[in-house]
XYZ file of C-alpha atoms in Angstrom:
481
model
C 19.122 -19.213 -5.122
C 18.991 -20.352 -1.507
C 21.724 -18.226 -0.601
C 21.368 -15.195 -2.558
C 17.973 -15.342 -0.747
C 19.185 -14.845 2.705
C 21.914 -12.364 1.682
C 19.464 -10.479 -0.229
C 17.304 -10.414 3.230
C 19.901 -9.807 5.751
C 21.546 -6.951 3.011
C 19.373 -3.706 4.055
C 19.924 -4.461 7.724
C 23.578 -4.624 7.302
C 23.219 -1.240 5.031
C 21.035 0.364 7.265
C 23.852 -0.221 10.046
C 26.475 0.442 7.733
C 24.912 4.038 6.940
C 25.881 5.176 10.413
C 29.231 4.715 10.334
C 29.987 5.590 7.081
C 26.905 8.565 6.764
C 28.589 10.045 3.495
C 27.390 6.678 1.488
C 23.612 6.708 2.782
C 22.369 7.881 -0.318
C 24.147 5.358 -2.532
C 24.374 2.420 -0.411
C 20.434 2.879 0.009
C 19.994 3.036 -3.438
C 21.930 0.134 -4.489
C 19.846 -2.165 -2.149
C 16.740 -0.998 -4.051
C 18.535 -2.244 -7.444
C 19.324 -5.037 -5.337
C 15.976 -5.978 -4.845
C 15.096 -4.942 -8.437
C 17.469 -7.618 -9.542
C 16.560 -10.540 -7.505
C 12.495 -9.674 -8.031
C 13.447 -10.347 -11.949
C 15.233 -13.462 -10.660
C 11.790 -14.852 -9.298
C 9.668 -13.759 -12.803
C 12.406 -16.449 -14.416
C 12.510 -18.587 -11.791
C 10.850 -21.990 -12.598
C 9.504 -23.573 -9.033
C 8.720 -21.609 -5.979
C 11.581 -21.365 -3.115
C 10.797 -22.876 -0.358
C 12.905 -22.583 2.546
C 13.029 -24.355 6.028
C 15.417 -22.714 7.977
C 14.776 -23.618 11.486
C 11.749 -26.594 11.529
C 8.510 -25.839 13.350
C 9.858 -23.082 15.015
C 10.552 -21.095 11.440
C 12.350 -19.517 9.984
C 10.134 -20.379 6.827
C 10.564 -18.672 3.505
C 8.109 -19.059 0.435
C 9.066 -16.621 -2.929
C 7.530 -16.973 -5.797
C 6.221 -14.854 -8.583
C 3.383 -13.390 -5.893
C 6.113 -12.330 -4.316
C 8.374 -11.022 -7.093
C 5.747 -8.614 -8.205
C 5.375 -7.320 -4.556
C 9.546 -7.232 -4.349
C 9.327 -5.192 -7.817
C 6.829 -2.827 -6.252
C 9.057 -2.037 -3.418
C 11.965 -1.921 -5.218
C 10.759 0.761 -7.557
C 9.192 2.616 -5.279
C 11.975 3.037 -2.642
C 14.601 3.924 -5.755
C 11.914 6.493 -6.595
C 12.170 7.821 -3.295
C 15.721 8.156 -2.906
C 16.232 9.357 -6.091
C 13.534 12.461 -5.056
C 15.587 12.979 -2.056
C 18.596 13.172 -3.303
C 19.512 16.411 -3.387
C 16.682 17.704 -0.660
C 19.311 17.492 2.240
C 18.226 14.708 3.969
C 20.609 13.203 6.987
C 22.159 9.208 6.616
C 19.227 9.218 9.396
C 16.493 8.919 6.872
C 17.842 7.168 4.610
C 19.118 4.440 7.556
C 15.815 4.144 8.116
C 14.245 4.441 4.918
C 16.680 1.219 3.582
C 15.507 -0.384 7.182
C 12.018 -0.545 6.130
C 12.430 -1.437 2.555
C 13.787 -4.727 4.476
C 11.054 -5.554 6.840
C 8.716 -4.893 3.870
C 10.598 -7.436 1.371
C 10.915 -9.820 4.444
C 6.854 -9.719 5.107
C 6.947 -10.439 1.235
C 8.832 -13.912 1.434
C 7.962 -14.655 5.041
C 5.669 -17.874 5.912
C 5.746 -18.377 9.344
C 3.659 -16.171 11.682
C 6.501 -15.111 14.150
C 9.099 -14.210 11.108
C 6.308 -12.205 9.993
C 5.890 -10.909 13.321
C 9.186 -9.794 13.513
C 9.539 -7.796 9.955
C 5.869 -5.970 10.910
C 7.382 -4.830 14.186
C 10.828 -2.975 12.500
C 8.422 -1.682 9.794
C 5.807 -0.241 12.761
C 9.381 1.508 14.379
C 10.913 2.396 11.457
C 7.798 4.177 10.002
C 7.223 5.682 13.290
C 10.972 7.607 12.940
C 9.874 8.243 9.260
C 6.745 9.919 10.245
C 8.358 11.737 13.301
C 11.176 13.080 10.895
C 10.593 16.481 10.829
C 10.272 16.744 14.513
C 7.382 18.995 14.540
C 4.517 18.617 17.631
C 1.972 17.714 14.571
C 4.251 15.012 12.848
C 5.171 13.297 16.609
C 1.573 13.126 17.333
C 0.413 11.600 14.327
C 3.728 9.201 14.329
C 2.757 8.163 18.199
C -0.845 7.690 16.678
C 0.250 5.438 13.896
C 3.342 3.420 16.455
C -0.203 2.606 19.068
C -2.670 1.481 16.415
C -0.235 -0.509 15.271
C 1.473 -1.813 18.219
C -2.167 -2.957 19.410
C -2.970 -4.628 16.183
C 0.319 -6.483 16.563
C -0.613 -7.674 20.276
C -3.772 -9.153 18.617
C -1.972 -11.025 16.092
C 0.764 -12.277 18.418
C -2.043 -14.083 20.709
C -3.335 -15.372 17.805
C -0.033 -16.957 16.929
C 0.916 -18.577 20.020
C -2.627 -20.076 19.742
C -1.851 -21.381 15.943
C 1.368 -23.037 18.121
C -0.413 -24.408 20.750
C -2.703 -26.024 18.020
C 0.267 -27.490 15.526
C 3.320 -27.012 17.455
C 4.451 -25.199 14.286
C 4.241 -21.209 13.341
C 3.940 -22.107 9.421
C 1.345 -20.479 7.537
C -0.803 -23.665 6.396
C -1.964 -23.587 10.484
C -4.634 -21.618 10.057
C -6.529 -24.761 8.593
C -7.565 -26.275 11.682
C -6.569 -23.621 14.328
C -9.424 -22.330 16.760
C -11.688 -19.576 15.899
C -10.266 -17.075 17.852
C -6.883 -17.410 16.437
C -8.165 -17.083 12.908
C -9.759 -14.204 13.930
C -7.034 -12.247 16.041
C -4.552 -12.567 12.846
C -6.426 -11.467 10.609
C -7.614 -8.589 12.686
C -3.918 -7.630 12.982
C -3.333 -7.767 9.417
C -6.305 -5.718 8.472
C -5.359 -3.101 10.771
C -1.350 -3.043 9.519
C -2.820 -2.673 6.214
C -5.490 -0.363 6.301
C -8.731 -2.428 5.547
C -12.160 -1.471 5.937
C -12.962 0.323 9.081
C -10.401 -0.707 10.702
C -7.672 1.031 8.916
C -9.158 4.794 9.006
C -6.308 5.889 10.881
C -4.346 5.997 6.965
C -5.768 9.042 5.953
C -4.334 11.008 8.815
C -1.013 9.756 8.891
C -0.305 9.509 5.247
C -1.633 12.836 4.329
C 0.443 14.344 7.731
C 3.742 12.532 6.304
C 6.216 14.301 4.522
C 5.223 13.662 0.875
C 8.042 10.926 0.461
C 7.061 9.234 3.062
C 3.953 9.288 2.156
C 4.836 7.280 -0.954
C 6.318 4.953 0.775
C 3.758 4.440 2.985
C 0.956 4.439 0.176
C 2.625 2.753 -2.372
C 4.303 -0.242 -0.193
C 4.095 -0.179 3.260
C 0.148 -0.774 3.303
C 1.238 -4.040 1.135
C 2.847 -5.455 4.248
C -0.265 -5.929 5.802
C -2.275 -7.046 3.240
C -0.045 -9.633 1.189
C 0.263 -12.465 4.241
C -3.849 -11.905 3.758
C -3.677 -12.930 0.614
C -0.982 -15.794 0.988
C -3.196 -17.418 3.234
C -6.247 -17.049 1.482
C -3.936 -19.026 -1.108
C -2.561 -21.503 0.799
C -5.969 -21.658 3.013
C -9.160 -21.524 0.409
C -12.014 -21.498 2.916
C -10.198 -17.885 3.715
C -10.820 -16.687 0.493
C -14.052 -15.688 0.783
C -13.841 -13.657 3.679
C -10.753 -11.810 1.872
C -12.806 -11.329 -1.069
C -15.760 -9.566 1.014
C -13.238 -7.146 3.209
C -11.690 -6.319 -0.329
C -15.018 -5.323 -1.915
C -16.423 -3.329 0.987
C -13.202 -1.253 1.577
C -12.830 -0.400 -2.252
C -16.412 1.168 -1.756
C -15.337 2.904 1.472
C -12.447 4.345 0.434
C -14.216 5.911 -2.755
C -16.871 7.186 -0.810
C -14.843 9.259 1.561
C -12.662 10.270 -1.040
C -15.348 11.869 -3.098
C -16.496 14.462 -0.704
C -12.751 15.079 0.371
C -11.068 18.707 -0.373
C -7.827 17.978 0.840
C -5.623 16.773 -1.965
C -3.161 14.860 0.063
C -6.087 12.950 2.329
C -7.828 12.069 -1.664
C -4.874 10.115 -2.492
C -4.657 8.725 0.826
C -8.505 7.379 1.104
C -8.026 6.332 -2.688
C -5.360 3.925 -1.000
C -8.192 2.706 1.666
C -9.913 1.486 -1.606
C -7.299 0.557 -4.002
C -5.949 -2.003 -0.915
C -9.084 -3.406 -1.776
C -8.981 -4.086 -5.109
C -5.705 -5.968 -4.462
C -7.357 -8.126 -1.837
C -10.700 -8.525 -3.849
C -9.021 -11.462 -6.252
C -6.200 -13.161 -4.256
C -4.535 -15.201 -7.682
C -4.118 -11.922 -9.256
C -3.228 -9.458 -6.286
C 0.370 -8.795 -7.158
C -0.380 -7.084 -10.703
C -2.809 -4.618 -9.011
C -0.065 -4.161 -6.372
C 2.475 -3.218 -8.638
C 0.390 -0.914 -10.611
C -1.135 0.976 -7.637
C 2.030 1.258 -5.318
C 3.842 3.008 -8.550
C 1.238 5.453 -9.656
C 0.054 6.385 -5.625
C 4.213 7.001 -5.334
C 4.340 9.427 -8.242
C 1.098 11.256 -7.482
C 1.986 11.872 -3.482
C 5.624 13.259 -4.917
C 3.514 15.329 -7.326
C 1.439 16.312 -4.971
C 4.028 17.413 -2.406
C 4.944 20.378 -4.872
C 1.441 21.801 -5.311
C 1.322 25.325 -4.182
C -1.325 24.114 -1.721
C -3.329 20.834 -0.578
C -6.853 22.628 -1.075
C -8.687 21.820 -3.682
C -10.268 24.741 -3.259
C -7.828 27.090 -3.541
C -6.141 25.198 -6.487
C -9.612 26.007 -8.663
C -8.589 29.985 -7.824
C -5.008 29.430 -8.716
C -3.419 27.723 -11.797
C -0.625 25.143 -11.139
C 1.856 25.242 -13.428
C 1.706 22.997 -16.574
C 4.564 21.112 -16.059
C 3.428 20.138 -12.656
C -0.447 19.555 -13.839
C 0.796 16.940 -16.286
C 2.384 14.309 -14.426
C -0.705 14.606 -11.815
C -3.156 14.063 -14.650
C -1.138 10.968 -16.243
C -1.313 9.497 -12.616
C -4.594 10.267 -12.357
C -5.770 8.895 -15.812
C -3.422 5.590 -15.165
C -5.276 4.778 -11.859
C -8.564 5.007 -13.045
C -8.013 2.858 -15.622
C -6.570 4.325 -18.506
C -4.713 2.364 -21.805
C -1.176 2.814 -22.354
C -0.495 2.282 -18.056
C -0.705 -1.206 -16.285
C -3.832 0.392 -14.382
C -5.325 -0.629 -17.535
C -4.482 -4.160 -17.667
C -4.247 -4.625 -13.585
C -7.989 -3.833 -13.364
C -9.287 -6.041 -16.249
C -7.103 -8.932 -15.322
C -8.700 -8.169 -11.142
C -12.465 -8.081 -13.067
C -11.800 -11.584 -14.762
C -10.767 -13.141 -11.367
C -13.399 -11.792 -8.989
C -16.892 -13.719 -8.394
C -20.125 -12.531 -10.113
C -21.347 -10.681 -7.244
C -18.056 -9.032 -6.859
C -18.262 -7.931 -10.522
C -20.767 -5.414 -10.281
C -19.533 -3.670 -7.118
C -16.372 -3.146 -8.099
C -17.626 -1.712 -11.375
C -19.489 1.127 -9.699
C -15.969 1.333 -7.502
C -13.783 1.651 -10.847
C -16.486 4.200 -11.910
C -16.089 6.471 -8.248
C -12.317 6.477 -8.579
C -12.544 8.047 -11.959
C -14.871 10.758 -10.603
C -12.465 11.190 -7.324
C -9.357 11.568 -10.059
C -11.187 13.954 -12.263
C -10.896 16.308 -9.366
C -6.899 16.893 -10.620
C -7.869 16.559 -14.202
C -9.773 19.493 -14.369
C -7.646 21.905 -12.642
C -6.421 24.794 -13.908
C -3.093 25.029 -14.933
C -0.771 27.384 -16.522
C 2.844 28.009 -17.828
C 5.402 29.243 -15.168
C 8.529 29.795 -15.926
C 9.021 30.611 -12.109
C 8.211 27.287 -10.979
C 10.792 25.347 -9.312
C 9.849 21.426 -8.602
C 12.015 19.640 -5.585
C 15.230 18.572 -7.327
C 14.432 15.001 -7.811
C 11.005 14.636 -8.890
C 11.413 14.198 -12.691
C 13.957 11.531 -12.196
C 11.541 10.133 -9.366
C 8.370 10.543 -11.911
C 10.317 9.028 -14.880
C 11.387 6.219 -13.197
C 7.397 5.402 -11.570
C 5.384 6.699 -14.854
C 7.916 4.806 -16.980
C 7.390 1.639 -15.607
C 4.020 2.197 -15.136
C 4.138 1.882 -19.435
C 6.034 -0.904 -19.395
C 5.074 -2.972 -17.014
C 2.030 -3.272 -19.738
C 3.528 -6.103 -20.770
C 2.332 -8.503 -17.494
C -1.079 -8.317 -19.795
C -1.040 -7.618 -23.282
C -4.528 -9.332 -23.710
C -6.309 -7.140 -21.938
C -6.094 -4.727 -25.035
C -8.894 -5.913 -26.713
C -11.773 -3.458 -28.166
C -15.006 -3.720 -25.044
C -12.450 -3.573 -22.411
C -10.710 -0.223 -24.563
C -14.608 1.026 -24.957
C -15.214 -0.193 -21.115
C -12.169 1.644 -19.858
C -12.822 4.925 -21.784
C -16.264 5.036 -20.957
C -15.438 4.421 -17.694
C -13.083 7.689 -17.162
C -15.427 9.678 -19.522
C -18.190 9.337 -16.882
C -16.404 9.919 -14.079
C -15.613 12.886 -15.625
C -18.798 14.268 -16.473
C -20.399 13.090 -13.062
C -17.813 14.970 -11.441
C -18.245 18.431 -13.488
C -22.389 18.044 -13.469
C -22.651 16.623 -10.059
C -19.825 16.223 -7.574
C -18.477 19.701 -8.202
C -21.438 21.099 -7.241
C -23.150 19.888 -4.307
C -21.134 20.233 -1.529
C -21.353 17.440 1.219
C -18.743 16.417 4.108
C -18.569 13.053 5.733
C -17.644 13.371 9.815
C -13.913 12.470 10.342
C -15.361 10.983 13.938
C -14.367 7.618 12.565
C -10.741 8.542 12.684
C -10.643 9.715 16.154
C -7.947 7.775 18.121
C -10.687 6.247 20.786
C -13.070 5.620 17.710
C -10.224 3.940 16.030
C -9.799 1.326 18.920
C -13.484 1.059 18.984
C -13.470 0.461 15.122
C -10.900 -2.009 16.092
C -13.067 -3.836 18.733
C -16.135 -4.549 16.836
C -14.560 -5.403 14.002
C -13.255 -8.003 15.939
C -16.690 -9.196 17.375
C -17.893 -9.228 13.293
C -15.002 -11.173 12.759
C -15.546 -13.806 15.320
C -18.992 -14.588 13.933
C -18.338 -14.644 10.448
C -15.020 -17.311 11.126
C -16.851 -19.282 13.415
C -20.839 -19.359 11.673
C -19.742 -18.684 7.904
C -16.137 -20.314 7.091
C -15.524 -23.697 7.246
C -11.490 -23.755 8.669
């Protein structure tokens, strides 16, 4: 396993070079290494003992994958094949798909990393690589956003490089476990970097912008696994390093409830899905043993709804409540929509009970009223109008896209059978039924709109900056490193 490890991680670099000389195979080659990583993410479900690899002593390379991993792999995997598979016949140059096969990479490496400057490393190429993504199209909109996203993230990465060194000068060693006993301020400038790469809280309000801007593939990318790069070293060390666990558990809570609340007086359709991300990036940090389920399940359904999406005759909500979709495009956007807010049949069902049984009491309640707003934000595509359209044309790819996401979305039920029992079936139901009604008796008709100040670029490094001074005090007054 050793070595299929490290030719399964240097394989979509090699690709990714390979497409340019040989630009006629970019589709396939990029595809295969998604199957690829499909393959060896089953490898780790079976696999009996975690890997743990030294590759280089204290000054890394150091490689943990286990089954945390293999359900973040799986994610990516799917995901990415979705992707391709919706570009296929769109026209897209060996450029794109060089870079999309670049960043499904950096994001597996960030999966299996455990060292901070291997991880430091794979966030970097994903930062670049996204930026090309973004700046695809080459439009004066798309480069702005995509030299938004490359500074935000660039300046979180500075952060979390000082805190690294510092972690050194501590242990002489960039492993993981060096948190425990590191200063304050290192703690602090990590996990600052992290929650900015992966859109937590406050700190990671510039996602709306650039995901909705993205071209709708990108977007899914973006949504459904790029986010996870960020937040899964969080949640490693708040399982290697228990006194962290708290703090992840608070930022996980309090960005769930921030992303629904921006999301439920949002009219653009593209910028819902993306604040729903804000809070669903919570719910996977909100009960670290159990993150990788809710991972899977949200990175496949936000990647089916953003390619839906990307076919709607408009983003405005508005306007879509004066003209009907088409039926065969309503559907799929209404199965996503019922399978991330919690519906039976789809591993939404099963990812939130399982995340409910592992949170704290206090955390219970919260997240509750959270599952609650995302049903009201989803009814907002339930109810649409829709009719049959025989005119309609979809992009090429986006059945075979939407039956490979939605399908495994049904079978992936399997990770938790038990949560089929009849009060969580009653719970979940109820659940959707209200959001539903609160949304045609309430939401629908009071009309409200949050400032978008908060995403301002300045704001943004301001966000950035006191979230580091709330940061500091919490690590050094409440937690106990």
């Amino acid at each position: 396993m050793t070595d299929t490890t490290i030719f399964w991680v240097a394989l979509p670099f090699f690709v990714g070079f390979t497409v340019y000389l040989l630009p006629q195979t970019a589709r396939l080659l990029t595809l295969a290494v998604a199957l690829a990583s499909l393959v060896y993410a089953g490898a780790l479900f079976v696999q009996p003992e975690p890997l743990d690899l030294r590759l280089l002593d204290s000054f890394g390379v150091t490689l943990l994958a286990d089954q945390l991993s293999a359900y973040f792999i799986l994610t990516n995997a799917l995901v990415t094949a979705a992707v391709i598979l919706y570009c296929w016949d769109t026209g897209k140059t060996a450029f794109f798909y060089a870079q999309t096969v670049i960043l499904h990479g950096s994001i597996n490496a960030t999966f299996v990393c455990a060292d901070f400057i291997s991880l430091y490393v794979a966030l970097e190429v994903i930062g670049i690589a996204a930026f090309l993504l973004i700046a695809y199209p080459r439009q004066d909109r798309t480069l702005w956003v995509a030299l938004r996203y490359l500074f935000i993230s660039n300046t979180a990465m500075l952060f979390y490089l000082v805190g690294a060194v510092l972690v050194y000068q501590t242990h002489q060693s960039f492993a993981f476990t060096g948190l425990r006993g590191a200063p304050t301020e290192a703690v602090v400038l990590i996990v600052l970097g992290l929650l900015v790469k992966g859109g937590v809280f406050v700190s990671g309000l510039w996602l709306p912008l650039t995901h909705a801007e993205a071209e709708s593939p990108v977007s899914a990318l973006m949504s459904g696994v790029l986010v996870k790069a960020g937040v899964f070293p969080l949640v490693r060390f708040a399982l290697l390093v228990e006194e962290l666990d708290p703090l992840l558990r608070l930022f996980g809570v309090a960005t769930a409830v921030l992303g629904v609340v921006y999301a439920l007086v949002e009219t653009d359709a593209k910028r819902v899905l993306a604040l729903s991300t804000v809070s669903q990036v919570g719910w996977v940090m909100a009960a670290p043993p159990v993150a990788g389920v809710y991972a899977l399940a949200h990175g496949l359904v936000k990647g089916a709804l953003f390619l839906t999406v990307g076919n709607l005759p408009s983003r405005n909500l508005a306007v879509l409540q004066q003209r009907p979709m088409a039926t065969s495009l309503w559907l799929p956007l209404t199965v996503g929509s019922l399978a991330i807010a919690g519906c039976p049949l789809f591993l939404g069902f099963g990812a939130k009970a399982l995340t409910l049984e592992y949170v704290l009491p206090w955390q219970g309640s919260i997240l509750g009223l959270a599952a609650l707003g995302t049903a009201v934000i989803y009814a907002k595509f339930m109810v649409l109008p829709h009719q049959h359209d025989e005119k309609f044309v979809a992009s090429p790819g986006l059945w075979t896209a939407l039956a490979v996401l939605l399908g495994s979305l049904i079978l992936a039920n399997v990770v938790y059978l038990e949560a089929y029992t009849g009060p969580k079936l009653l719970t979940a139901l109820a659940t959707i039924g209200g959001g539903l009604a609160i949304h045609q008796l309430l939401v629908k008709r009071v009309k409200f709109v949050l400032p978008r100040a908060l995403e301002d670029f300045e704001h943004l490094i301001g966000g950035m900056s006191l979230t580091l001074v709330v940061l500091f005090w919490m690590v050094w007054s409440w937690l106990a490193i």
